[in-house]
Short mmCIF file of C-alpha atoms in Angstrom, two decimals:
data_model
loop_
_atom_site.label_atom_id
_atom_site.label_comp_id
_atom_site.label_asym_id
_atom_site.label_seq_id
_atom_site.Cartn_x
_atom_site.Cartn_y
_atom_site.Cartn_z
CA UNK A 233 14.05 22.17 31.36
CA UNK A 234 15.25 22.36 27.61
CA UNK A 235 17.99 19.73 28.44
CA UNK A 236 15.46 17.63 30.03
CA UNK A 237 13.28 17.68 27.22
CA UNK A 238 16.25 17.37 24.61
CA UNK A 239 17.34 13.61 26.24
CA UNK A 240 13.74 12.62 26.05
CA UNK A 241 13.45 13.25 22.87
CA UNK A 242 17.22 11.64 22.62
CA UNK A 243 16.05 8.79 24.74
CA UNK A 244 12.79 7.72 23.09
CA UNK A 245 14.58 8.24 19.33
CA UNK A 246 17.45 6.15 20.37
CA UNK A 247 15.13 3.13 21.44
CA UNK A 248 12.22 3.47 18.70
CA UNK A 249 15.02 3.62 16.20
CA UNK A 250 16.72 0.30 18.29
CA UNK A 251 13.45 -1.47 17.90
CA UNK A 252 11.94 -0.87 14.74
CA UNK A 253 15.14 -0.28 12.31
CA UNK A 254 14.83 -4.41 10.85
CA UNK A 255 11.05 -3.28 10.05
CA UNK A 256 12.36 -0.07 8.81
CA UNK A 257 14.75 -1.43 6.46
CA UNK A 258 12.65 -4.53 5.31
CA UNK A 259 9.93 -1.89 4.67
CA UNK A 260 12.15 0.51 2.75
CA UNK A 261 14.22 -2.72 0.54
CA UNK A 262 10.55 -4.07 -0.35
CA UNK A 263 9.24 -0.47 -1.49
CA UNK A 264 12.28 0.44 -3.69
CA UNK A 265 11.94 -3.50 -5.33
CA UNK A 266 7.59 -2.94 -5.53
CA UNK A 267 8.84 0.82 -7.43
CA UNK A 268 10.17 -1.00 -10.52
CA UNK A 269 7.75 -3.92 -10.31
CA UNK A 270 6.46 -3.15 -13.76
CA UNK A 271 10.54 -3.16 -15.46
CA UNK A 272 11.18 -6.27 -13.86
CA UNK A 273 7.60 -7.96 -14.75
CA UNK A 274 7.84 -6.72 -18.61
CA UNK A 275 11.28 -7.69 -18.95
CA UNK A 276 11.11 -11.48 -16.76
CA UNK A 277 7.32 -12.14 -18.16
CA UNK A 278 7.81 -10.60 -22.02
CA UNK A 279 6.43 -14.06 -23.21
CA UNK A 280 3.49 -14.02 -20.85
CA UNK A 281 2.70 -10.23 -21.52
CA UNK A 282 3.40 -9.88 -25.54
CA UNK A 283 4.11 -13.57 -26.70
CA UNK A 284 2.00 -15.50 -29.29
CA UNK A 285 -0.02 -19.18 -28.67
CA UNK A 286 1.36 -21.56 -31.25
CA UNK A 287 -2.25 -21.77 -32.24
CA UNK A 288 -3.19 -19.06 -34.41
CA UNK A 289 -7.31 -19.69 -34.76
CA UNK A 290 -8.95 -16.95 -33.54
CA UNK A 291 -11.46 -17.39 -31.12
CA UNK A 292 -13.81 -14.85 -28.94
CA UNK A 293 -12.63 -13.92 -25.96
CA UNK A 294 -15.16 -15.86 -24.52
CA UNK A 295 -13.62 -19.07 -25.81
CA UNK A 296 -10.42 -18.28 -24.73
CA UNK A 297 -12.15 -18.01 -21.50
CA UNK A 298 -13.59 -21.62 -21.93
CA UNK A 299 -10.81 -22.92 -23.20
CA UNK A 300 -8.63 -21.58 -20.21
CA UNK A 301 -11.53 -23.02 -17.21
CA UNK A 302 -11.11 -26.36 -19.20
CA UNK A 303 -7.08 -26.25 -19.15
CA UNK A 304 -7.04 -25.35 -15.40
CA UNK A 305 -10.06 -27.94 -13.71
CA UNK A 306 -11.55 -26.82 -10.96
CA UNK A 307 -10.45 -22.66 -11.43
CA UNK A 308 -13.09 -20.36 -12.75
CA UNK A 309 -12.38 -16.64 -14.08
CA UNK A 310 -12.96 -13.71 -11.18
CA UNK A 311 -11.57 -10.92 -13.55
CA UNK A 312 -10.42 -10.25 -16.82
CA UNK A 313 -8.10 -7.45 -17.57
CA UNK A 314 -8.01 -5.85 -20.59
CA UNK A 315 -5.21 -3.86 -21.47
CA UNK A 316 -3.66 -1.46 -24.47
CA UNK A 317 -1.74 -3.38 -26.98
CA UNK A 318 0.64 -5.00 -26.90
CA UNK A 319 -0.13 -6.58 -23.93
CA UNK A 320 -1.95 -9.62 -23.69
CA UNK A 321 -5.16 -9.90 -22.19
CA UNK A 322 -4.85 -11.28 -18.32
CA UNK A 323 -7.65 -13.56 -16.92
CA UNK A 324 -7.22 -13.67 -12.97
CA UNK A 325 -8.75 -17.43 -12.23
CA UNK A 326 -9.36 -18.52 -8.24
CA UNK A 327 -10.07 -22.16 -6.82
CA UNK A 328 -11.77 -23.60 -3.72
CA UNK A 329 -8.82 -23.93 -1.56
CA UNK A 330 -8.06 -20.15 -2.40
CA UNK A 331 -5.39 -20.25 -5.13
CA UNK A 332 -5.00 -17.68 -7.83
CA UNK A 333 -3.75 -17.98 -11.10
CA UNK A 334 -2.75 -15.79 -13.87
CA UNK A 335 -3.47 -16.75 -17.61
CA UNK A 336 -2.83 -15.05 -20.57
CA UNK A 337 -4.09 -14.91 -23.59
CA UNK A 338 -3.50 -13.22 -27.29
CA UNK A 339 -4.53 -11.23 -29.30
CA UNK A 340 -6.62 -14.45 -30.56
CA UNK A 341 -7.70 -15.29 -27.34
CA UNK A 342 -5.44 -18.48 -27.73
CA UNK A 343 -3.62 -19.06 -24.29
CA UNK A 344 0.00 -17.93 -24.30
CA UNK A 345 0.73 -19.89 -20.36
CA UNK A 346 -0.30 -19.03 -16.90
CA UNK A 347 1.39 -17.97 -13.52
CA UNK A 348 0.75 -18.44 -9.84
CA UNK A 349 -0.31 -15.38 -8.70
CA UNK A 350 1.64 -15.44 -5.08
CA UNK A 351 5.24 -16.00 -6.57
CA UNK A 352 4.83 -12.73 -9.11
CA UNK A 353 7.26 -10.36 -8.85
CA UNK A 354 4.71 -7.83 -8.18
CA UNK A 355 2.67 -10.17 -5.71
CA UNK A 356 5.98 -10.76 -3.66
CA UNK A 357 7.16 -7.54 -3.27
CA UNK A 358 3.84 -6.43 -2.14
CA UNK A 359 2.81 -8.85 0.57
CA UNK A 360 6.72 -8.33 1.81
CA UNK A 361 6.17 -4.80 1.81
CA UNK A 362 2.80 -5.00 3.63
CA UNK A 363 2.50 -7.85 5.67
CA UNK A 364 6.29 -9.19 5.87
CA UNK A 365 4.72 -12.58 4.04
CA UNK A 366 2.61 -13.51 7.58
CA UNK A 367 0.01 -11.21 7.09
CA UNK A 368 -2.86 -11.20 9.80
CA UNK A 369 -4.06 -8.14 11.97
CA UNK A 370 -0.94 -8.38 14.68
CA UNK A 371 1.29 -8.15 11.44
CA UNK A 372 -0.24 -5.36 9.68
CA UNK A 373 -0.99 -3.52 12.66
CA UNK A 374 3.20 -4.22 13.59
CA UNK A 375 3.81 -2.52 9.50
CA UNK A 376 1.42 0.28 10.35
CA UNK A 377 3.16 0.80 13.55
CA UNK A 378 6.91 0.89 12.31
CA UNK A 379 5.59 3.54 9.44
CA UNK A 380 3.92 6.09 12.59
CA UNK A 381 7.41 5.83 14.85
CA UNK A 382 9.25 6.38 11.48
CA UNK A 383 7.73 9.68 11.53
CA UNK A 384 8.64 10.28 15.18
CA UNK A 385 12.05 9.08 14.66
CA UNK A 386 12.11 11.67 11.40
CA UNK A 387 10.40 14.54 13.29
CA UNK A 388 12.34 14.27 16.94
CA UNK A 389 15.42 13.79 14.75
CA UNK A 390 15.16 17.49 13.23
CA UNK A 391 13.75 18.73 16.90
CA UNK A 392 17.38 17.70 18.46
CA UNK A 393 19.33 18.70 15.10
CA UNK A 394 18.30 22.50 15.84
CA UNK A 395 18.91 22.27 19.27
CA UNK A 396 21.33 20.42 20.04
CA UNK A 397 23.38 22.45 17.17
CA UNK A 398 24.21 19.21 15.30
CA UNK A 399 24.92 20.90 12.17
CA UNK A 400 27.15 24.04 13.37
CA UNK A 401 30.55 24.47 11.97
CA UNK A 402 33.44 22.96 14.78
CA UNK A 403 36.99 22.37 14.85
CA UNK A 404 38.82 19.21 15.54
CA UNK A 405 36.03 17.48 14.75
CA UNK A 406 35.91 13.64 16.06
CA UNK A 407 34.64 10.79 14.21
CA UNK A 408 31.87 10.55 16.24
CA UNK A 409 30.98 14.34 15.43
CA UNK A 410 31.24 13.64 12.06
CA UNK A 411 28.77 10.96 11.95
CA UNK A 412 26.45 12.79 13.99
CA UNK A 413 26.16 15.57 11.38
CA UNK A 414 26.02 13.69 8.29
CA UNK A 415 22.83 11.50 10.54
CA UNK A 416 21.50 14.83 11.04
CA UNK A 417 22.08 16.87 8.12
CA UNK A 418 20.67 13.79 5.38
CA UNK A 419 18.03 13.09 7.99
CA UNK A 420 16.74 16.98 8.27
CA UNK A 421 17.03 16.59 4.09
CA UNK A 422 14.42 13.65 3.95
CA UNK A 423 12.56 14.60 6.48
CA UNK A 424 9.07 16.04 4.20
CA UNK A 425 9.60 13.67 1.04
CA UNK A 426 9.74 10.81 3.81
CA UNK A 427 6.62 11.71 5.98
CA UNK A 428 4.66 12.82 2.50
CA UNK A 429 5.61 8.97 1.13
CA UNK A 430 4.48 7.33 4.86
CA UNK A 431 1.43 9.07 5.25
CA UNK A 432 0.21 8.43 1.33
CA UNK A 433 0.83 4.73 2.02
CA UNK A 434 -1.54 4.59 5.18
CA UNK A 435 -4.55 4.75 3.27
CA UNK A 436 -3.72 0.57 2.50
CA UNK A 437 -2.69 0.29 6.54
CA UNK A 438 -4.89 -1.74 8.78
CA UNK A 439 -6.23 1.03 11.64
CA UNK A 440 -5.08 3.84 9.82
CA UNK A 441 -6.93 2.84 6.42
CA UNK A 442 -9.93 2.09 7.96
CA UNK A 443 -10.02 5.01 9.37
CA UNK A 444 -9.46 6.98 6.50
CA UNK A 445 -11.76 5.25 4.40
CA UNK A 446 -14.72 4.94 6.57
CA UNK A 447 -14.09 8.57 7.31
CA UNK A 448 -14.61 8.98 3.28
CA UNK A 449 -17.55 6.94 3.28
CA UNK A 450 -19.08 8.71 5.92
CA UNK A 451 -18.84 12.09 4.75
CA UNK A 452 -19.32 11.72 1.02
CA UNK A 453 -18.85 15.70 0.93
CA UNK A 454 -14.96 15.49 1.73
CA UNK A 455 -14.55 11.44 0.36
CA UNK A 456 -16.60 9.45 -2.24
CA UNK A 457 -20.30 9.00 -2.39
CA UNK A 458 -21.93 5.98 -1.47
CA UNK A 459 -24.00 3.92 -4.14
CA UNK A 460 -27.28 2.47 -1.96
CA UNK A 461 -27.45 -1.06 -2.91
CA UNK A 462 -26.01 -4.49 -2.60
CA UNK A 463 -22.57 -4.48 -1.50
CA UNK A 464 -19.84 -6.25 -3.71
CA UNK A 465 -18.81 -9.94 -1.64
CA UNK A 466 -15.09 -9.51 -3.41
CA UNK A 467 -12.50 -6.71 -2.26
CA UNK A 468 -10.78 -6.53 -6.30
CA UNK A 469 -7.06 -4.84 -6.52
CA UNK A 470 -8.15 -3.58 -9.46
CA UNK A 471 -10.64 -1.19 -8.11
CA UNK A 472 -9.78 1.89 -7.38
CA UNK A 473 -8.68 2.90 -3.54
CA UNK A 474 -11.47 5.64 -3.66
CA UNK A 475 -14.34 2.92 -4.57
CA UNK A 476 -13.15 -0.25 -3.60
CA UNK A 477 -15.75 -0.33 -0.50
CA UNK A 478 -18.29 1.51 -1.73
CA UNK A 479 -21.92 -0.37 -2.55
CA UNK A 480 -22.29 -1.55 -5.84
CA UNK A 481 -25.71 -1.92 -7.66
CA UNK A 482 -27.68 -4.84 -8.03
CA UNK A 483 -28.73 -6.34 -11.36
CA UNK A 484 -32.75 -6.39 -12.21
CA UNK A 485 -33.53 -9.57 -12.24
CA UNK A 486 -35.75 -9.61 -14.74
CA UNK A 487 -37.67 -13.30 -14.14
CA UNK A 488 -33.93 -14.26 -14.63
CA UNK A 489 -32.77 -15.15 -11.30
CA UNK A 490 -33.67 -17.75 -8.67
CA UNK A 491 -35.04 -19.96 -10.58
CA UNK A 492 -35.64 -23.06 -8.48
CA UNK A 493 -33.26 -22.27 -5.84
CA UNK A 494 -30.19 -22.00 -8.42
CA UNK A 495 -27.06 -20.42 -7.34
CA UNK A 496 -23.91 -18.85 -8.91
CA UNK A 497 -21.00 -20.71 -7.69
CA UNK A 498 -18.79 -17.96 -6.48
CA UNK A 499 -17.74 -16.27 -9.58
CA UNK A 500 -18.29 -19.01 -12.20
CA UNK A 501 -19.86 -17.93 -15.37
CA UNK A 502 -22.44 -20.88 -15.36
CA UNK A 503 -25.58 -18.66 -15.64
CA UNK A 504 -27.05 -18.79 -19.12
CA UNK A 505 -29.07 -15.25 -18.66
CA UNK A 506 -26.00 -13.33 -18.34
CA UNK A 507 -24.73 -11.46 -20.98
CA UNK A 508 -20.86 -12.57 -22.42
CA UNK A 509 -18.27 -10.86 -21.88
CA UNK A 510 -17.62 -10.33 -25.09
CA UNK A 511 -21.46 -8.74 -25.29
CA UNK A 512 -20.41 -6.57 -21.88
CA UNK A 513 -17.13 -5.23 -23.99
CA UNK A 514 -19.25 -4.01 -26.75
CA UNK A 515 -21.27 -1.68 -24.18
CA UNK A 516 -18.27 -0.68 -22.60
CA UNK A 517 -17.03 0.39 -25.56
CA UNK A 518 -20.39 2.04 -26.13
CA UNK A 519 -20.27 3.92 -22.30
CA UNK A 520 -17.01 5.07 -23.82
CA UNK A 521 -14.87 3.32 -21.64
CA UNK A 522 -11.36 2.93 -23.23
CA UNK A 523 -8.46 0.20 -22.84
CA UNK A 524 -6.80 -0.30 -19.99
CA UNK A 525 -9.61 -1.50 -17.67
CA UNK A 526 -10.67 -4.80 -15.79
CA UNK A 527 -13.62 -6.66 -15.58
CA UNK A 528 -14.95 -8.33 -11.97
CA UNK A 529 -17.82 -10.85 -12.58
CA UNK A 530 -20.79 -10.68 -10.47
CA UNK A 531 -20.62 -12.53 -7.20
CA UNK A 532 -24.45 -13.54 -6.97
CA UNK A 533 -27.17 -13.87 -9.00
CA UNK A 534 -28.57 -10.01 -8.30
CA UNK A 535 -24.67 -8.97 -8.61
CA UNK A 536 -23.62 -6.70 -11.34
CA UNK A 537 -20.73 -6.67 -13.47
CA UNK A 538 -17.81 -3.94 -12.47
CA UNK A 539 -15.79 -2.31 -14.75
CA UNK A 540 -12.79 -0.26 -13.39
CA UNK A 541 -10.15 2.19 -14.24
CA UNK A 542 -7.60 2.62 -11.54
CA UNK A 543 -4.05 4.69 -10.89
CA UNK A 544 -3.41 2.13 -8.38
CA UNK A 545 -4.01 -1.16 -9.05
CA UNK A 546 -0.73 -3.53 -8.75
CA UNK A 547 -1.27 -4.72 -12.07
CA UNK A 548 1.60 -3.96 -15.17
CA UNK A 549 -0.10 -2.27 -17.76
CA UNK A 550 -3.58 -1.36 -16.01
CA UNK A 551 -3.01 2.02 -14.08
CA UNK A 552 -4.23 4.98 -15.32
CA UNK A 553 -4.22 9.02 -14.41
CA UNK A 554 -6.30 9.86 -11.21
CA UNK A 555 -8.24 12.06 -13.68
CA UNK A 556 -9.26 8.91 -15.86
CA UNK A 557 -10.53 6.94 -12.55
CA UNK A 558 -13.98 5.68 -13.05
CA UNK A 559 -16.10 2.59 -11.35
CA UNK A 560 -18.84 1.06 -13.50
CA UNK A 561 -21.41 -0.85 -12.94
CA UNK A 562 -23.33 -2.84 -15.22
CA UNK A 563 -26.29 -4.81 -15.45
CA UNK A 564 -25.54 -8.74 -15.90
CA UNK A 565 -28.28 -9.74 -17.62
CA UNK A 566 -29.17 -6.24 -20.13
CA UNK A 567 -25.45 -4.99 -19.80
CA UNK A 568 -26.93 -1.78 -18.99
CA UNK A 569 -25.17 0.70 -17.53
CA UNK A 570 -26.11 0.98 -14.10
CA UNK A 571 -24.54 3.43 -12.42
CA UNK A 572 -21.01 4.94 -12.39
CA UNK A 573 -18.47 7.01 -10.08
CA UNK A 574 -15.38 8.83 -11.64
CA UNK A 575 -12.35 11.24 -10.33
CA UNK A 576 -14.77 14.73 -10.75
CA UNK A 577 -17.39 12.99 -8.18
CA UNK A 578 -14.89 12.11 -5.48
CA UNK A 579 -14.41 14.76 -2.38
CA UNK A 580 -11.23 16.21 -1.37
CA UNK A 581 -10.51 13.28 0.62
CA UNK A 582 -10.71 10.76 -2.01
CA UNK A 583 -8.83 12.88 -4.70
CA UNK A 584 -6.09 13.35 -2.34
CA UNK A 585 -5.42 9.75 -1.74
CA UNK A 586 -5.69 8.85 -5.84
CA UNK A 587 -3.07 11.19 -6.13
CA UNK A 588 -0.98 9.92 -2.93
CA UNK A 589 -1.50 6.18 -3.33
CA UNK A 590 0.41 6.49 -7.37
CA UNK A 591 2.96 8.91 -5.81
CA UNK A 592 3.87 6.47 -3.01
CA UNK A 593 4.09 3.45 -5.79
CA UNK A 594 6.43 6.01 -7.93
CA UNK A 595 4.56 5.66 -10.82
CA UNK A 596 2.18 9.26 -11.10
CA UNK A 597 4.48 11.33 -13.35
CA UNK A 598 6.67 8.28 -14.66
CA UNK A 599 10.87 7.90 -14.42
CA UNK A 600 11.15 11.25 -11.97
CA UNK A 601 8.43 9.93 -9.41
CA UNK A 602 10.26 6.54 -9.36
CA UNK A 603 13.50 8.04 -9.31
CA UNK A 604 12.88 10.92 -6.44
CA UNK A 605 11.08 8.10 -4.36
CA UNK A 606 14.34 5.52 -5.02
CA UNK A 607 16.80 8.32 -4.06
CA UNK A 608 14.29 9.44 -0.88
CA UNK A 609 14.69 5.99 0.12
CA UNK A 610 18.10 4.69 -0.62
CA UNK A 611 18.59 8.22 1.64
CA UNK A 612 16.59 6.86 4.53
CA UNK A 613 18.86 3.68 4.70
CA UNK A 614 21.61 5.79 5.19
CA UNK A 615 20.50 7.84 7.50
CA UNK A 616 19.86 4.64 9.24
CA UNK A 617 23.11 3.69 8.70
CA UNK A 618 25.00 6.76 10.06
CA UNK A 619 22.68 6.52 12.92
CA UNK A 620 23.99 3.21 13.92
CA UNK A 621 27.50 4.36 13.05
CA UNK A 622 26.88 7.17 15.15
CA UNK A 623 25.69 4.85 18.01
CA UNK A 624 29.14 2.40 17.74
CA UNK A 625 31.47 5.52 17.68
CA UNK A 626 30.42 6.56 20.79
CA UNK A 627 29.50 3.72 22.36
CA UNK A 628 31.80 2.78 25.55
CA UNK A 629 32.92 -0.98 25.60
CA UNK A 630 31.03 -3.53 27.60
CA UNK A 631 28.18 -0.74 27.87
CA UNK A 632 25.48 -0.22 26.28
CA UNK A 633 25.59 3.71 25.78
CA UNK A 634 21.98 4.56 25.84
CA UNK A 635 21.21 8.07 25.97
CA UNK A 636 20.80 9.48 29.52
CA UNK A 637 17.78 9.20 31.73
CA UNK A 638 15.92 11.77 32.39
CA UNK A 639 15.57 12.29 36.31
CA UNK A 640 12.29 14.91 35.89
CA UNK A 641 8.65 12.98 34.86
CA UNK A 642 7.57 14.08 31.24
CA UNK A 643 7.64 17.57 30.09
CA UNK A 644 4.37 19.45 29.01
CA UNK A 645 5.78 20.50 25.84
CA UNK A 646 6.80 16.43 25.24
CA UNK A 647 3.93 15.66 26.79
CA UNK A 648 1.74 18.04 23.69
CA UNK A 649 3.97 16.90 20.82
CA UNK A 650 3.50 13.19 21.75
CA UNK A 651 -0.51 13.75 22.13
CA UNK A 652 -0.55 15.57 18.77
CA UNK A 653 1.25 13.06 17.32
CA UNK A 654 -1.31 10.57 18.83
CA UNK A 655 -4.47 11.88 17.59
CA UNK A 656 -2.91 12.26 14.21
CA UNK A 657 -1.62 8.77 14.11
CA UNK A 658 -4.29 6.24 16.17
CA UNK A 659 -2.15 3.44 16.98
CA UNK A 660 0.76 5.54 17.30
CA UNK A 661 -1.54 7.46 20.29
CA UNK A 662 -2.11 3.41 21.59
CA UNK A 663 1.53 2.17 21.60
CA UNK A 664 2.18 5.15 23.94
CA UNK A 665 0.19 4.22 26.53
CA UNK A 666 1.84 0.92 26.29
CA UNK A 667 5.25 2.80 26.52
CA UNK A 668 4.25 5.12 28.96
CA UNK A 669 3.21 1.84 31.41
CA UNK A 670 6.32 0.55 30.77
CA UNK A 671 8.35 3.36 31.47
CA UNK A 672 6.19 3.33 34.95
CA UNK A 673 6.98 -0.12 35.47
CA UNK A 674 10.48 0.11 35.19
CA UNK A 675 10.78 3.54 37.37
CA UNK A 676 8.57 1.49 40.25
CA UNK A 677 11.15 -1.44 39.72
CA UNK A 678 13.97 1.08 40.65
CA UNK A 679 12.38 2.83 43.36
CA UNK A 680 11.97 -0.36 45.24
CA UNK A 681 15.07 -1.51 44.18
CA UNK A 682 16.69 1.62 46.17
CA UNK A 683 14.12 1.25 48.70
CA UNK A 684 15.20 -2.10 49.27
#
């Protein structure tokens, strides 16, 4: 029975490695480039990030904002992102056909130059990383799936290293040997640093994510709690993971909205009521909200302006400690202060994840997170490596040298691991019942064949 349930285990490791290891390693190449994104981007973009506008008036910043919307026709300004010097300030600019655009301006609010938003270093290594550049549900759901059989392959890879003695001492050792303990003893190594940087990256999965998150919402007591009113029409990077679906406030109108069926175009700042940004600094600055944060402009004309500090938000220069993590929300017409949601009012849910998300990105205690995370990784590809090796060296020519099959149906102690590992991991549970009717498929196939 214990041999039956080892070549299982060998079986279903040897083809969810077969299948997923180009997802693997695309996965794994993309997160160790997205760990250094901010090196790269403050070395490649220095002029964009500290530079200087050969014009040296100073202007607001809401004339830098003017000037940019009149440089780029047809963009208007979604977010503005203020940062510590000596970076710039970053205006995040949007058009009807769904561009975005990056400008930058000093410390005059003069424009330094602009990006495109998809071809940043940052931007690219992200949707690689997460979507493999398609994007779509299929996709993510596929990058989702990879991560929850990466954690099979990781956790039936110990289960036959113990039993099947990979790592006891022999003589005359073979090649093949060889390669089958280094596969097993690096692989054992990795193991917990590789499942605790899969799982803190599920909270930005597809199923998984959703899950998560609407588990937070749901039970504010373990997650985040909910602010009753208007929902936000914009899902904003630069919000943090705890908040980023929660309900923001409406702004009191005040006789100033609707007037004669007028309506904010998307996130244009064409309403006259609302208060500048400039104005909106000043009483973030007074809610004693320091630098780095970003701005989101109001999406409506009863939207409010958001104000967030985040330790995950993609952006060089903005991320903060999970402690410093706060949402604002303020009034765009008064600038009030609204309402507001920080680290301390999150539940155990949500402060686990704003610690997880920065440790999976390598950047919550600086060089050492980035560094363990590059060496976890650069680890996994060899493991992948040797297992491959490990595959050729005893692979038989003209065969293809699949693990045995097992002759008995599925074990009860496979048959609990894989159902664990189901409930814990959704669409992991799903793509089992997929493999399980293939596996019946091909055993009917056979039957009749012998039948026949």
């Amino acid at each position: 029975m214990k041999k039956q349930l080892y070549n299982r285990f060998w079986r279903w490791h040897f083809y969810a490695a077969l299948f997923i290891t180009p997802l693997l390693l695309t996965l794994t190449l993309s997160g160790i480039g997205y760990l250094f994104y901010t090196n790269v981007e403050n070395k490649a973009y220095d002029h964009y990030f500290f530079g200087q506008s050969e014009h040296t008036e100073k202007l607001s910043i809401d004339e830098g904002i003017e000037k940019a919307k009149e440089q780029f026709k047809g963009f208007s300004v979604s977010k503005v992102i203020v940062l510590n010097d000596p970076y710039n300030t970053r205006l995040t600019m949007d058009n009807n056909n769904g561009d975005e655009k990056y400008v930058f301006l000093d410390d005059n609010y003069q424009i330094v130059g602009s990006q495109n938003a998809k071809y940043t270093f940052s931007n690219v290594m992200r949707n690689l990383h997460s979507s493999l550049f398609v994007g779509g549900t299929v996709v993510n759901y596929l990058v989702e799936l990879a991560a929850c059989w990466a954690i099979f392959l990781l956790l039936s890879g110990v289960y036959m290293t113990f039993k099947g003695k990979a790592l006891k001492k022999k003589h005359n050792t073979s090649q093949h040997q060889k390669n089958k303990k280094w596969h097993a003893l690096v692989g054992t190594i990795i193991t917990i640093p590789m499942i605790v940087i899969i799982f803190t990256g599920l909270p930005w999965s597809a199923f998984m994510g959703n899950f998560i998150y609407t588990a937070a919402q749901e039970h504010p007591s373990i997650g985040m709690p909910k602010l009753q009113q208007t929902p936000p029409t914009s899902d904003m990077s630069e919000v943090p993971w705890a908040t980023r679906k929660n309900e923001a406030p409406s702004s009191k109108e005040g006789g100033h909205a609707h007037h004669g069926g007028m309506s904010m175009p998307g996130m244009d700042m064409t309403n006259s009521n609302m208060i500048s940004v400039q104005q909106l600094m000043t009483k973030v600055e007074d809610a004693k909200i320091s630098k780095p944060y970003s701005i989101i402009y109001p999406s409506s004309e009863d939207g409010v302006y958001t104000v967030a500090k985040s330790s995950n938000t993609g952006v060089t220069g903005l991320d903060v400690s999970p402690y410093d993590e706060i949402t604002t929300y303020f009034d765009q017409y008064s600038g009030n202060l609204i309402s507001k949601v920080g680290y301390d009012e999150y539940g155990i849910l949500g402060k686990w994840f704003t610690w997880g998300i920065p440790l999976h990105e390598g950047h919550l205690f600086g060089w050492p997170n980035k560094i363990i995370n590059l060496l976890v990784c650069l680890a996994f590809i060899f493991v992948i490596f040797l297992g491959i090796k490990t595959w050729f060296s005893r692979k038989k020519k003209g065969q293809f040298s699949a693990p045995p099959n097992t002759s008995k149906g599925i074990s009860v102690g496979f048959g609990i691991i894989m159902v664990v590992l189901g409930i814990i991991m959704p669409l992991f549970g799903i793509s089992l019942f997929v493999v399980a009717l293939i596996e019946i498929c091909i055993w009917l196939f056979r039957k009749k064949t012998i039948q026949a």
